Structure formats: C-alpha cells, structure tokens
DNA sequence: ATAAGATTGCTAAAATTTTAGCAAAGCTGA
DNA sequence: TCAGCTTTGCTAAAATTTTAGCAATCTTAT
C-alpha cells in the first residue's frame, strides 16, 4: 500500500505537505498556501484531481464546494517522513535527531517543554524494561 | 542562497538524498543506491550534471573518475529538512517530534541511548537558563 | 425567477523532467 | 604497444509535469 510521498512530483508533494499541515483544505485554501509564485487556481485543482486519481487524496463535499483530505493517515505519513529524514541526514540515529531538534529550538524552548520532553523519554525508558 | 531541496524534481531529490546519506559518491555508486527500478547509469550522470549546473553539487576528480559531493553543508540541509518536517507534520512542536522518534525506535533503543538523549536534553536545559 | 458569483468538469498545449545512445578520452594489463 | 574496459561529453527524443482556458453546474441574493 505504502504510496510513498517521495515518488510524487514537486507540485504534488508541495500540495500534500499543505494538506498534512492544514489537515483539510479547499482548492482555494491550498492555492493560498503555495507561497511565492503560486500556480493558478485552475492548476491547483488539476493537481488535486491527479492526487485523487492516484489515491493520495479524497474529497468531501462540504456544502457547495470540495474539501480535500489526505488519504494516508497523518500518523503513517509522519512515520515514514521521519524515518527517511533520520536515515538520510542522521545516519539512523535517534539521539542525533533529538540533538538537532534541541539545537534548533535552543532559545525558544520553555521550561515546560523541557519537562515534557524529559518525561516522554523517561516514561518510554521505563516501559521498555 | 537557500537553494531549497524541495524545489528539485523527484529524481534530483532522490540523488541529493543519496549524496547526503553517503556524504560523497561516484555516479555508479549513486546508481546502485537508487533502489528498485533504477535509471540507467547514463541517466544518473545526466542528473548529476544538472544538479551541478544548478549549484547543488560539485565533483572532485578522484584518480580516474568523478566523485560528487553536495555543495550545501550537511548541517544546513539537515536544519531545513528538520524544520520543514516539524512544521508540516508536527505543527512545529519539538516535543511532538521527540515523542514520535521515541515511538518509532521504541524497542530498539538501548539503555545507553536513553541516557545519551536524557543527557542531551538536560544539558541544553541548563545552558538555556 | 433570474442575474451574479463561485466551483467544478473537461481539454489541450507549454514546459520540464527523465530517459538513453554513441563517440571520444583515459586508464590498465597483457 | 594496443586491445579492452571504464568514464566522460554531448545530443536528442520520450514521458511526465505543469500550466491555464472555457463551458457547465450550482448557490445566493435580489
């Protein structure tokens, strides 16, 4: 089943990313999220149609218009994205990724977030025994 | 400068991923890493040439053949990949990513790795004060 | 009811990506 | 040396992606 997001074209992936970020969106909303040099509304609709035909997306009729939703559950998509990132850039090492995240958010992490992370890790450690 | 990897085509990105994973590689090595349905050697060379022209890659003469190396430092590429992943799938939340990593590697993490991660987090917390 | 506005269905062409072949150049070992 | 193998340089065409227009349908408000 897998349906790997990495096999999609540039625009297709860009749209899938937007859908995962927003969870659900109309063609218009998607277009507005497509950053600088957005394609036309028409183009976005075509792409959504292609993604639907390929099975990556489905639409739900919401009143007058369509709302598009990713077909693969967010959890699954997250899982494979994270695995790929870890393998590609961090040699598969979990602690290397955590280290990078910490670096990344360094000054922005609140005391509460530190607590949360520590608890997560310790909880998992205990469960693993 | 940015040169976003997400703007590349499917094959181009696939090759960049391989180069980041291997750090450096010849066209042949790249081809051998291209999974099932690999393109021809010739095709891989063409793609590497395009990536070079776009400035994503450079080659070093190594004896008889070329070895290709990513131009953007691994650290920088990691940074933007991780940021994008976090924003797309984890709503920008650091602790959510950490939680996912833990889940992911659940049974495979050794006691030593748990220690390492905990130390990383605590060290950062102290420094942040 | 009906005009105005918005959304969809369909189509086609432009642009880019992906593919691979062949000649030339460079090394290697008999 | 020189025949054979490997790698590069160049080229061109097939395949896919990306683009957008227009008619038809549906909603909403007058």
PDB file of C-alpha atoms (C1' of nucleotides) in Angstrom:
ATOM      1  CA  UNK A   1       0.000   0.000   0.000  1.00  0.00           C
ATOM      2  CA  UNK A   2       2.773   2.400   1.139  1.00  0.00           C
ATOM      3  CA  UNK A   3       2.153   5.073  -1.567  1.00  0.00           C
ATOM      4  CA  UNK A   4       5.382   6.897  -0.926  1.00  0.00           C
ATOM      5  CA  UNK A   5       5.164  10.670  -0.923  1.00  0.00           C
ATOM      6  CA  UNK A   6       8.684  10.856  -2.244  1.00  0.00           C
ATOM      7  CA  UNK A   7       7.569   9.420  -5.547  1.00  0.00           C
ATOM      8  CA  UNK A   8       5.362  12.408  -6.235  1.00  0.00           C
ATOM      9  CA  UNK A   9       6.262  15.359  -8.404  1.00  0.00           C
ATOM     10  CA  UNK A  10       7.327  18.665  -6.940  1.00  0.00           C
ATOM     11  CA  UNK A  11       3.935  20.314  -7.062  1.00  0.00           C
ATOM     12  CA  UNK A  12       2.165  17.192  -5.908  1.00  0.00           C
ATOM     13  CA  UNK A  13       4.350  16.944  -2.841  1.00  0.00           C
ATOM     14  CA  UNK A  14       4.004  20.597  -2.125  1.00  0.00           C
ATOM     15  CA  UNK A  15       0.267  20.145  -2.080  1.00  0.00           C
ATOM     16  CA  UNK A  16       0.406  17.033   0.089  1.00  0.00           C
ATOM     17  CA  UNK A  17       2.556  18.906   2.584  1.00  0.00           C
ATOM     18  CA  UNK A  18      -0.005  21.679   2.729  1.00  0.00           C
ATOM     19  CA  UNK A  19      -2.809  19.197   3.242  1.00  0.00           C
ATOM     20  CA  UNK A  20      -0.956  17.479   6.050  1.00  0.00           C
ATOM     21  CA  UNK A  21      -0.224  20.794   7.668  1.00  0.00           C
ATOM     22  CA  UNK A  22      -3.798  22.024   7.416  1.00  0.00           C
ATOM     23  CA  UNK A  23      -5.366  18.570   7.828  1.00  0.00           C
ATOM     24  CA  UNK A  24      -8.006  19.513   5.264  1.00  0.00           C
ATOM     25  CA  UNK A  25      -8.477  22.304   2.756  1.00  0.00           C
ATOM     26  CA  UNK A  26     -10.330  23.519  -0.302  1.00  0.00           C
ATOM     27  CA  UNK A  27      -8.554  24.105  -3.592  1.00  0.00           C
ATOM     28  CA  UNK A  28      -8.593  27.818  -2.883  1.00  0.00           C
ATOM     29  CA  UNK A  29      -7.027  27.415   0.538  1.00  0.00           C
ATOM     30  CA  UNK A  30      -4.352  25.180  -0.894  1.00  0.00           C
ATOM     31  CA  UNK A  31      -3.544  27.759  -3.536  1.00  0.00           C
ATOM     32  CA  UNK A  32      -3.217  30.492  -0.960  1.00  0.00           C
ATOM     33  CA  UNK A  33      -0.671  28.388   0.918  1.00  0.00           C
ATOM     34  CA  UNK A  34       1.535  27.761  -2.089  1.00  0.00           C
ATOM     35  CA  UNK A  35       3.982  30.506  -1.209  1.00  0.00           C
ATOM     36  CA  UNK A  36       5.576  32.866  -3.667  1.00  0.00           C
ATOM     37  CA  UNK A  37       4.875  32.160  -7.329  1.00  0.00           C
ATOM     38  CA  UNK A  38       1.713  30.202  -6.680  1.00  0.00           C
ATOM     39  CA  UNK A  39       0.187  28.409  -9.653  1.00  0.00           C
ATOM     40  CA  UNK A  40      -3.266  29.396 -10.814  1.00  0.00           C
ATOM     41  CA  UNK A  41      -6.372  28.173  -9.070  1.00  0.00           C
ATOM     42  CA  UNK A  42      -7.068  26.060 -12.117  1.00  0.00           C
ATOM     43  CA  UNK A  43      -3.693  24.388 -11.840  1.00  0.00           C
ATOM     44  CA  UNK A  44      -4.154  23.584  -8.194  1.00  0.00           C
ATOM     45  CA  UNK A  45      -7.465  21.930  -8.989  1.00  0.00           C
ATOM     46  CA  UNK A  46      -5.871  19.838 -11.685  1.00  0.00           C
ATOM     47  CA  UNK A  47      -3.148  18.718  -9.299  1.00  0.00           C
ATOM     48  CA  UNK A  48      -5.686  17.829  -6.632  1.00  0.00           C
ATOM     49  CA  UNK A  49      -7.539  15.792  -9.236  1.00  0.00           C
ATOM     50  CA  UNK A  50      -4.367  13.910 -10.129  1.00  0.00           C
ATOM     51  CA  UNK A  51      -3.596  13.265  -6.477  1.00  0.00           C
ATOM     52  CA  UNK A  52      -7.107  11.965  -6.053  1.00  0.00           C
ATOM     53  CA  UNK A  53      -6.814   9.653  -9.042  1.00  0.00           C
ATOM     54  CA  UNK A  54      -3.553   8.333  -7.626  1.00  0.00           C
ATOM     55  CA  UNK A  55      -5.294   7.698  -4.330  1.00  0.00           C
ATOM     56  CA  UNK A  56      -3.341  10.103  -2.154  1.00  0.00           C
ATOM     57  CA  UNK A  57      -6.280  12.339  -1.510  1.00  0.00           C
ATOM     58  CA  UNK A  58     -10.031  12.211  -1.359  1.00  0.00           C
ATOM     59  CA  UNK A  59     -12.588  14.969  -1.367  1.00  0.00           C
ATOM     60  CA  UNK A  60     -15.611  15.525   0.770  1.00  0.00           C
ATOM     61  CA  UNK A  61     -18.494  17.632  -0.352  1.00  0.00           C
ATOM     62  CA  UNK A  62     -18.816  20.435   2.099  1.00  0.00           C
ATOM     63  CA  UNK A  63     -21.845  22.493   1.303  1.00  0.00           C
ATOM     64  CA  UNK A  64     -21.135  23.933  -2.049  1.00  0.00           C
ATOM     65  CA  UNK A  65     -17.509  23.038  -2.538  1.00  0.00           C
ATOM     66  CA  UNK A  66     -14.972  20.250  -2.147  1.00  0.00           C
ATOM     67  CA  UNK A  67     -12.704  19.839   0.807  1.00  0.00           C
ATOM     68  CA  UNK A  68      -9.640  17.726   0.195  1.00  0.00           C
ATOM     69  CA  UNK A  69      -8.186  15.371   2.769  1.00  0.00           C
ATOM     70  CA  UNK A  70      -5.083  13.171   2.687  1.00  0.00           C
ATOM     71  CA  UNK A  71      -5.894   9.502   2.370  1.00  0.00           C
ATOM     72  CA  UNK A  72      -2.944   8.101   4.235  1.00  0.00           C
ATOM     73  CA  UNK A  73      -3.376   8.771   7.935  1.00  0.00           C
ATOM     74  CA  UNK A  74      -1.190  11.564   9.255  1.00  0.00           C
ATOM     75  CA  UNK A  75       0.479   9.153  11.677  1.00  0.00           C
ATOM     76  CA  UNK A  76       1.636   6.914   8.882  1.00  0.00           C
ATOM     77  CA  UNK A  77       2.895   9.813   6.775  1.00  0.00           C
ATOM     78  CA  UNK A  78       4.740  11.228   9.759  1.00  0.00           C
ATOM     79  CA  UNK A  79       6.305   7.881  10.458  1.00  0.00           C
ATOM     80  CA  UNK A  80       7.786   7.433   7.031  1.00  0.00           C
ATOM     81  CA  UNK A  81       8.857  11.048   6.689  1.00  0.00           C
ATOM     82  CA  UNK A  82      10.666  10.864   9.995  1.00  0.00           C
ATOM     83  CA  UNK A  83      12.270   7.530   9.201  1.00  0.00           C
ATOM     84  CA  UNK A  84      13.516   8.830   5.890  1.00  0.00           C
ATOM     85  CA  UNK A  85      14.874  12.007   7.432  1.00  0.00           C
ATOM     86  CA  UNK A  86      16.622  10.081  10.156  1.00  0.00           C
ATOM     87  CA  UNK A  87      18.216   7.697   7.664  1.00  0.00           C
ATOM     88  CA  UNK A  88      19.205  10.362   5.183  1.00  0.00           C
ATOM     89  CA  UNK A  89      20.622  13.027   7.437  1.00  0.00           C
ATOM     90  CA  UNK A  90      21.264  11.395  10.781  1.00  0.00           C
ATOM     91  CA  UNK A  91      22.623   8.005   9.915  1.00  0.00           C
ATOM     92  CA  UNK A  92      19.550   6.431  11.509  1.00  0.00           C
ATOM     93  CA  UNK A  93      20.466   7.700  14.945  1.00  0.00           C
ATOM     94  CA  UNK A  94      17.600   8.727  17.214  1.00  0.00           C
ATOM     95  CA  UNK A  95      19.787  10.655  19.614  1.00  0.00           C
ATOM     96  CA  UNK A  96      21.334  12.608  16.732  1.00  0.00           C
ATOM     97  CA  UNK A  97      17.897  13.805  15.680  1.00  0.00           C
ATOM     98  CA  UNK A  98      16.957  14.770  19.210  1.00  0.00           C
ATOM     99  CA  UNK A  99      20.201  16.650  19.496  1.00  0.00           C
ATOM    100  CA  UNK A 100      19.467  18.533  16.294  1.00  0.00           C
ATOM    101  CA  UNK A 101      15.987  19.440  17.475  1.00  0.00           C
ATOM    102  CA  UNK A 102      17.336  20.802  20.710  1.00  0.00           C
ATOM    103  CA  UNK A 103      19.881  22.872  18.823  1.00  0.00           C
ATOM    104  CA  UNK A 104      17.195  24.060  16.500  1.00  0.00           C
ATOM    105  CA  UNK A 105      14.844  25.363  19.131  1.00  0.00           C
ATOM    106  CA  UNK A 106      17.501  26.141  21.680  1.00  0.00           C
ATOM    107  CA  UNK A 107      16.412  29.520  22.859  1.00  0.00           C
ATOM    108  CA  UNK A 108      12.766  29.019  22.172  1.00  0.00           C
ATOM    109  CA  UNK A 109      12.088  26.024  24.374  1.00  0.00           C
ATOM    110  CA  UNK A 110      10.227  26.829  27.567  1.00  0.00           C
ATOM    111  CA  UNK A 111      10.926  25.147  30.867  1.00  0.00           C
ATOM    112  CA  UNK A 112       7.602  23.364  30.460  1.00  0.00           C
ATOM    113  CA  UNK A 113       8.609  21.924  27.135  1.00  0.00           C
ATOM    114  CA  UNK A 114      11.858  20.617  28.572  1.00  0.00           C
ATOM    115  CA  UNK A 115       9.863  18.903  31.280  1.00  0.00           C
ATOM    116  CA  UNK A 116       7.531  17.434  28.728  1.00  0.00           C
ATOM    117  CA  UNK A 117      10.349  16.029  26.648  1.00  0.00           C
ATOM    118  CA  UNK A 118      12.157  14.604  29.659  1.00  0.00           C
ATOM    119  CA  UNK A 119       9.002  12.936  30.853  1.00  0.00           C
ATOM    120  CA  UNK A 120       8.368  11.421  27.459  1.00  0.00           C
ATOM    121  CA  UNK A 121      11.828   9.927  27.303  1.00  0.00           C
ATOM    122  CA  UNK A 122      11.808   8.620  30.836  1.00  0.00           C
ATOM    123  CA  UNK A 123       8.383   7.149  30.502  1.00  0.00           C
ATOM    124  CA  UNK A 124       9.433   5.286  27.398  1.00  0.00           C
ATOM    125  CA  UNK A 125      12.598   4.077  29.093  1.00  0.00           C
ATOM    126  CA  UNK A 126      10.651   2.604  31.971  1.00  0.00           C
ATOM    127  CA  UNK A 127       8.147   0.941  29.683  1.00  0.00           C
ATOM    128  CA  UNK A 128      10.944  -0.613  27.672  1.00  0.00           C
ATOM    129  CA  UNK A 129      12.295  -2.558  30.596  1.00  0.00           C
TER     130      UNK A 129
ATOM    131  CA  UNK B   1      21.306  31.441  -1.086  1.00  0.00           C
ATOM    132  CA  UNK B   2      18.888  28.901   0.416  1.00  0.00           C
ATOM    133  CA  UNK B   3      18.692  26.547  -2.627  1.00  0.00           C
ATOM    134  CA  UNK B   4      15.768  24.561  -1.298  1.00  0.00           C
ATOM    135  CA  UNK B   5      15.915  20.840  -1.881  1.00  0.00           C
ATOM    136  CA  UNK B   6      12.137  20.787  -2.086  1.00  0.00           C
ATOM    137  CA  UNK B   7      12.219  22.682  -5.332  1.00  0.00           C
ATOM    138  CA  UNK B   8      14.031  19.863  -7.067  1.00  0.00           C
ATOM    139  CA  UNK B   9      12.435  17.214  -9.219  1.00  0.00           C
ATOM    140  CA  UNK B  10      11.828  13.716  -7.966  1.00  0.00           C
ATOM    141  CA  UNK B  11      14.997  12.178  -9.352  1.00  0.00           C
ATOM    142  CA  UNK B  12      17.093  15.152  -8.401  1.00  0.00           C
ATOM    143  CA  UNK B  13      15.978  14.932  -4.806  1.00  0.00           C
ATOM    144  CA  UNK B  14      16.441  11.217  -4.721  1.00  0.00           C
ATOM    145  CA  UNK B  15      20.027  11.740  -5.781  1.00  0.00           C
ATOM    146  CA  UNK B  16      20.627  14.523  -3.282  1.00  0.00           C
ATOM    147  CA  UNK B  17      19.322  12.281  -0.522  1.00  0.00           C
ATOM    148  CA  UNK B  18      21.729   9.579  -1.552  1.00  0.00           C
ATOM    149  CA  UNK B  19      24.617  12.019  -1.600  1.00  0.00           C
ATOM    150  CA  UNK B  20      23.760  13.287   1.852  1.00  0.00           C
ATOM    151  CA  UNK B  21      23.495   9.766   3.152  1.00  0.00           C
ATOM    152  CA  UNK B  22      26.794   8.657   1.639  1.00  0.00           C
ATOM    153  CA  UNK B  23      28.478  12.074   2.017  1.00  0.00           C
ATOM    154  CA  UNK B  24      30.193  11.524  -1.338  1.00  0.00           C
ATOM    155  CA  UNK B  25      29.782   9.108  -4.223  1.00  0.00           C
ATOM    156  CA  UNK B  26      30.560   8.357  -7.836  1.00  0.00           C
ATOM    157  CA  UNK B  27      27.834   8.206 -10.460  1.00  0.00           C
ATOM    158  CA  UNK B  28      27.997   4.422 -10.312  1.00  0.00           C
ATOM    159  CA  UNK B  29      27.578   4.316  -6.555  1.00  0.00           C
ATOM    160  CA  UNK B  30      24.652   6.680  -6.774  1.00  0.00           C
ATOM    161  CA  UNK B  31      23.013   4.463  -9.358  1.00  0.00           C
ATOM    162  CA  UNK B  32      23.431   1.400  -7.202  1.00  0.00           C
ATOM    163  CA  UNK B  33      21.640   3.166  -4.365  1.00  0.00           C
ATOM    164  CA  UNK B  34      18.631   4.148  -6.424  1.00  0.00           C
ATOM    165  CA  UNK B  35      16.508   1.275  -5.210  1.00  0.00           C
ATOM    166  CA  UNK B  36      14.167  -0.758  -7.350  1.00  0.00           C
ATOM    167  CA  UNK B  37      13.721   0.459 -10.915  1.00  0.00           C
ATOM    168  CA  UNK B  38      16.957   2.374 -11.025  1.00  0.00           C
ATOM    169  CA  UNK B  39      17.511   4.578 -14.049  1.00  0.00           C
ATOM    170  CA  UNK B  40      20.411   3.835 -16.349  1.00  0.00           C
ATOM    171  CA  UNK B  41      23.924   4.861 -15.499  1.00  0.00           C
ATOM    172  CA  UNK B  42      23.684   7.376 -18.294  1.00  0.00           C
ATOM    173  CA  UNK B  43      20.618   8.933 -16.755  1.00  0.00           C
ATOM    174  CA  UNK B  44      22.225   9.250 -13.356  1.00  0.00           C
ATOM    175  CA  UNK B  45      25.153  11.037 -14.921  1.00  0.00           C
ATOM    176  CA  UNK B  46      22.850  13.457 -16.676  1.00  0.00           C
ATOM    177  CA  UNK B  47      21.037  14.214 -13.432  1.00  0.00           C
ATOM    178  CA  UNK B  48      24.309  14.778 -11.601  1.00  0.00           C
ATOM    179  CA  UNK B  49      25.303  17.179 -14.347  1.00  0.00           C
ATOM    180  CA  UNK B  50      22.068  19.097 -13.956  1.00  0.00           C
ATOM    181  CA  UNK B  51      22.488  19.236 -10.186  1.00  0.00           C
ATOM    182  CA  UNK B  52      25.988  20.526 -10.702  1.00  0.00           C
ATOM    183  CA  UNK B  53      24.840  23.209 -13.106  1.00  0.00           C
ATOM    184  CA  UNK B  54      22.206  24.275 -10.590  1.00  0.00           C
ATOM    185  CA  UNK B  55      24.884  24.500  -7.932  1.00  0.00           C
ATOM    186  CA  UNK B  56      23.663  21.760  -5.625  1.00  0.00           C
ATOM    187  CA  UNK B  57      26.612  19.515  -6.217  1.00  0.00           C
ATOM    188  CA  UNK B  58      30.230  19.684  -7.229  1.00  0.00           C
ATOM    189  CA  UNK B  59      32.583  16.996  -8.404  1.00  0.00           C
ATOM    190  CA  UNK B  60      36.118  16.214  -7.414  1.00  0.00           C
ATOM    191  CA  UNK B  61      38.444  14.334  -9.665  1.00  0.00           C
ATOM    192  CA  UNK B  62      39.450  11.242  -7.838  1.00  0.00           C
ATOM    193  CA  UNK B  63      42.004   9.375  -9.844  1.00  0.00           C
ATOM    194  CA  UNK B  64      40.223   8.419 -12.981  1.00  0.00           C
ATOM    195  CA  UNK B  65      36.642   9.268 -12.121  1.00  0.00           C
ATOM    196  CA  UNK B  66      34.468  11.938 -10.582  1.00  0.00           C
ATOM    197  CA  UNK B  67      33.251  11.892  -7.038  1.00  0.00           C
ATOM    198  CA  UNK B  68      30.207  14.026  -6.383  1.00  0.00           C
ATOM    199  CA  UNK B  69      29.676  15.980  -3.188  1.00  0.00           C
ATOM    200  CA  UNK B  70      26.754  18.110  -2.008  1.00  0.00           C
ATOM    201  CA  UNK B  71      27.506  21.788  -2.047  1.00  0.00           C
ATOM    202  CA  UNK B  72      25.293  22.862   0.816  1.00  0.00           C
ATOM    203  CA  UNK B  73      26.832  21.699   4.087  1.00  0.00           C
ATOM    204  CA  UNK B  74      25.091  18.710   5.624  1.00  0.00           C
ATOM    205  CA  UNK B  75      24.293  20.712   8.747  1.00  0.00           C
ATOM    206  CA  UNK B  76      22.398  23.303   6.790  1.00  0.00           C
ATOM    207  CA  UNK B  77      20.475  20.693   4.789  1.00  0.00           C
ATOM    208  CA  UNK B  78      19.601  18.827   7.977  1.00  0.00           C
ATOM    209  CA  UNK B  79      18.404  22.021   9.569  1.00  0.00           C
ATOM    210  CA  UNK B  80      15.968  22.911   6.845  1.00  0.00           C
ATOM    211  CA  UNK B  81      14.754  19.346   6.365  1.00  0.00           C
ATOM    212  CA  UNK B  82      14.051  19.035  10.056  1.00  0.00           C
ATOM    213  CA  UNK B  83      12.347  22.403  10.261  1.00  0.00           C
ATOM    214  CA  UNK B  84      10.124  21.548   7.342  1.00  0.00           C
ATOM    215  CA  UNK B  85       9.228  18.157   8.768  1.00  0.00           C
ATOM    216  CA  UNK B  86       8.436  19.640  12.122  1.00  0.00           C
ATOM    217  CA  UNK B  87       6.216  22.324  10.596  1.00  0.00           C
ATOM    218  CA  UNK B  88       4.456  20.006   8.184  1.00  0.00           C
ATOM    219  CA  UNK B  89       3.737  17.034  10.366  1.00  0.00           C
ATOM    220  CA  UNK B  90       4.180  18.150  13.942  1.00  0.00           C
ATOM    221  CA  UNK B  91       2.714  21.594  14.000  1.00  0.00           C
ATOM    222  CA  UNK B  92       6.129  22.993  14.807  1.00  0.00           C
ATOM    223  CA  UNK B  93       6.278  21.235  18.139  1.00  0.00           C
ATOM    224  CA  UNK B  94       9.659  19.945  19.270  1.00  0.00           C
ATOM    225  CA  UNK B  95       8.267  17.649  21.901  1.00  0.00           C
ATOM    226  CA  UNK B  96       5.877  16.097  19.388  1.00  0.00           C
ATOM    227  CA  UNK B  97       8.809  15.138  17.176  1.00  0.00           C
ATOM    228  CA  UNK B  98      10.748  13.704  20.080  1.00  0.00           C
ATOM    229  CA  UNK B  99       7.701  11.726  21.082  1.00  0.00           C
ATOM    230  CA  UNK B 100       7.401  10.334  17.569  1.00  0.00           C
ATOM    231  CA  UNK B 101      11.055   9.349  17.493  1.00  0.00           C
ATOM    232  CA  UNK B 102      10.703   7.515  20.761  1.00  0.00           C
ATOM    233  CA  UNK B 103       7.672   5.668  19.471  1.00  0.00           C
ATOM    234  CA  UNK B 104       9.489   4.884  16.292  1.00  0.00           C
ATOM    235  CA  UNK B 105      12.504   3.277  17.864  1.00  0.00           C
ATOM    236  CA  UNK B 106      10.705   2.070  20.942  1.00  0.00           C
ATOM    237  CA  UNK B 107      12.035  -1.424  21.297  1.00  0.00           C
ATOM    238  CA  UNK B 108      15.326  -0.746  19.617  1.00  0.00           C
ATOM    239  CA  UNK B 109      16.690   1.911  21.918  1.00  0.00           C
ATOM    240  CA  UNK B 110      19.380   0.681  24.275  1.00  0.00           C
ATOM    241  CA  UNK B 111      19.745   1.864  27.838  1.00  0.00           C
ATOM    242  CA  UNK B 112      22.822   3.763  26.718  1.00  0.00           C
ATOM    243  CA  UNK B 113      20.900   5.626  24.070  1.00  0.00           C
ATOM    244  CA  UNK B 114      18.251   6.652  26.580  1.00  0.00           C
ATOM    245  CA  UNK B 115      20.999   8.009  28.783  1.00  0.00           C
ATOM    246  CA  UNK B 116      22.504   9.878  25.891  1.00  0.00           C
ATOM    247  CA  UNK B 117      19.233  11.502  24.964  1.00  0.00           C
ATOM    248  CA  UNK B 118      18.414  12.456  28.542  1.00  0.00           C
ATOM    249  CA  UNK B 119      21.829  13.994  28.966  1.00  0.00           C
ATOM    250  CA  UNK B 120      21.440  15.999  25.773  1.00  0.00           C
ATOM    251  CA  UNK B 121      18.130  17.419  26.873  1.00  0.00           C
ATOM    252  CA  UNK B 122      19.240  18.208  30.402  1.00  0.00           C
ATOM    253  CA  UNK B 123      22.453  19.791  29.275  1.00  0.00           C
ATOM    254  CA  UNK B 124      20.546  22.050  26.928  1.00  0.00           C
ATOM    255  CA  UNK B 125      18.069  22.935  29.633  1.00  0.00           C
ATOM    256  CA  UNK B 126      20.827  24.018  31.978  1.00  0.00           C
ATOM    257  CA  UNK B 127      22.556  26.049  29.305  1.00  0.00           C
ATOM    258  CA  UNK B 128      19.344  27.798  28.473  1.00  0.00           C
ATOM    259  CA  UNK B 129      18.944  29.254  31.928  1.00  0.00           C
TER     260      UNK B 129
ATOM    261  C1'  DA C   1     -37.369  33.774 -11.213  1.00  0.00           C
ATOM    262  C1'  DT C   2     -33.079  35.119 -12.503  1.00  0.00           C
ATOM    263  C1'  DA C   3     -28.751  37.522 -12.563  1.00  0.00           C
ATOM    264  C1'  DA C   4     -24.278  37.428 -10.386  1.00  0.00           C
ATOM    265  C1'  DG C   5     -20.764  34.908  -8.401  1.00  0.00           C
ATOM    266  C1'  DA C   6     -18.321  30.824  -7.308  1.00  0.00           C
ATOM    267  C1'  DT C   7     -16.987  25.989  -8.201  1.00  0.00           C
ATOM    268  C1'  DT C   8     -16.482  22.024 -10.995  1.00  0.00           C
ATOM    269  C1'  DG C   9     -15.532  19.081 -15.430  1.00  0.00           C
ATOM    270  C1'  DC C  10     -13.054  18.733 -19.271  1.00  0.00           C
ATOM    271  C1'  DT C  11      -9.489  19.682 -22.546  1.00  0.00           C
ATOM    272  C1'  DA C  12      -5.182  20.886 -24.643  1.00  0.00           C
ATOM    273  C1'  DA C  13      -0.793  22.789 -25.069  1.00  0.00           C
ATOM    274  C1'  DA C  14       3.678  24.563 -22.985  1.00  0.00           C
ATOM    275  C1'  DA C  15       7.498  23.394 -20.087  1.00  0.00           C
ATOM    276  C1'  DT C  16      10.212  20.412 -17.653  1.00  0.00           C
ATOM    277  C1'  DT C  17      11.967  16.049 -16.438  1.00  0.00           C
ATOM    278  C1'  DT C  18      13.649  11.703 -17.493  1.00  0.00           C
ATOM    279  C1'  DT C  19      15.447   8.681 -20.420  1.00  0.00           C
ATOM    280  C1'  DA C  20      19.307   6.632 -23.067  1.00  0.00           C
ATOM    281  C1'  DG C  21      22.608   6.240 -27.092  1.00  0.00           C
ATOM    282  C1'  DC C  22      27.035   6.983 -29.190  1.00  0.00           C
ATOM    283  C1'  DA C  23      31.560   8.935 -29.863  1.00  0.00           C
ATOM    284  C1'  DA C  24      35.696  10.406 -27.536  1.00  0.00           C
ATOM    285  C1'  DA C  25      39.079  10.267 -23.936  1.00  0.00           C
ATOM    286  C1'  DG C  26      41.565   7.915 -20.236  1.00  0.00           C
ATOM    287  C1'  DC C  27      43.374   4.123 -17.793  1.00  0.00           C
ATOM    288  C1'  DT C  28      45.048  -0.958 -17.372  1.00  0.00           C
ATOM    289  C1'  DG C  29      47.126  -5.085 -18.127  1.00  0.00           C
ATOM    290  C1'  DA C  30      48.918  -8.457 -21.493  1.00  0.00           C
TER     291       DA C  30
ATOM    292  C1'  DT D   1      52.128  -1.071 -27.816  1.00  0.00           C
ATOM    293  C1'  DC D   2      47.491  -1.680 -28.058  1.00  0.00           C
ATOM    294  C1'  DA D   3      43.174  -4.136 -27.199  1.00  0.00           C
ATOM    295  C1'  DG D   4      39.746  -3.905 -23.782  1.00  0.00           C
ATOM    296  C1'  DC D   5      37.333  -1.834 -20.126  1.00  0.00           C
ATOM    297  C1'  DT D   6      35.608   2.396 -17.766  1.00  0.00           C
ATOM    298  C1'  DT D   7      34.331   7.016 -17.585  1.00  0.00           C
ATOM    299  C1'  DT D   8      33.089  11.375 -19.627  1.00  0.00           C
ATOM    300  C1'  DG D   9      30.873  14.793 -23.196  1.00  0.00           C
ATOM    301  C1'  DC D  10      27.316  15.641 -25.979  1.00  0.00           C
ATOM    302  C1'  DT D  11      22.880  15.067 -28.061  1.00  0.00           C
ATOM    303  C1'  DA D  12      18.101  14.055 -28.829  1.00  0.00           C
ATOM    304  C1'  DA D  13      13.752  12.174 -28.092  1.00  0.00           C
ATOM    305  C1'  DA D  14      10.127  10.065 -24.978  1.00  0.00           C
ATOM    306  C1'  DA D  15       7.432  10.777 -20.905  1.00  0.00           C
ATOM    307  C1'  DT D  16       5.694  13.368 -17.388  1.00  0.00           C
ATOM    308  C1'  DT D  17       4.503  17.510 -15.155  1.00  0.00           C
ATOM    309  C1'  DT D  18       2.642  21.929 -15.075  1.00  0.00           C
ATOM    310  C1'  DT D  19       0.044  25.242 -16.880  1.00  0.00           C
ATOM    311  C1'  DA D  20      -4.468  27.533 -17.869  1.00  0.00           C
ATOM    312  C1'  DG D  21      -8.892  28.369 -20.565  1.00  0.00           C
ATOM    313  C1'  DC D  22     -13.793  27.710 -21.247  1.00  0.00           C
ATOM    314  C1'  DA D  23     -18.295  25.803 -20.744  1.00  0.00           C
ATOM    315  C1'  DA D  24     -21.434  23.826 -17.492  1.00  0.00           C
ATOM    316  C1'  DT D  25     -23.310  23.481 -12.949  1.00  0.00           C
ATOM    317  C1'  DC D  26     -24.588  25.032  -8.614  1.00  0.00           C
ATOM    318  C1'  DT D  27     -25.554  28.803  -4.858  1.00  0.00           C
ATOM    319  C1'  DT D  28     -27.075  33.013  -3.285  1.00  0.00           C
ATOM    320  C1'  DA D  29     -29.317  37.197  -3.044  1.00  0.00           C
ATOM    321  C1'  DT D  30     -32.377  40.441  -5.271  1.00  0.00           C
TER     322       DT D  30
END
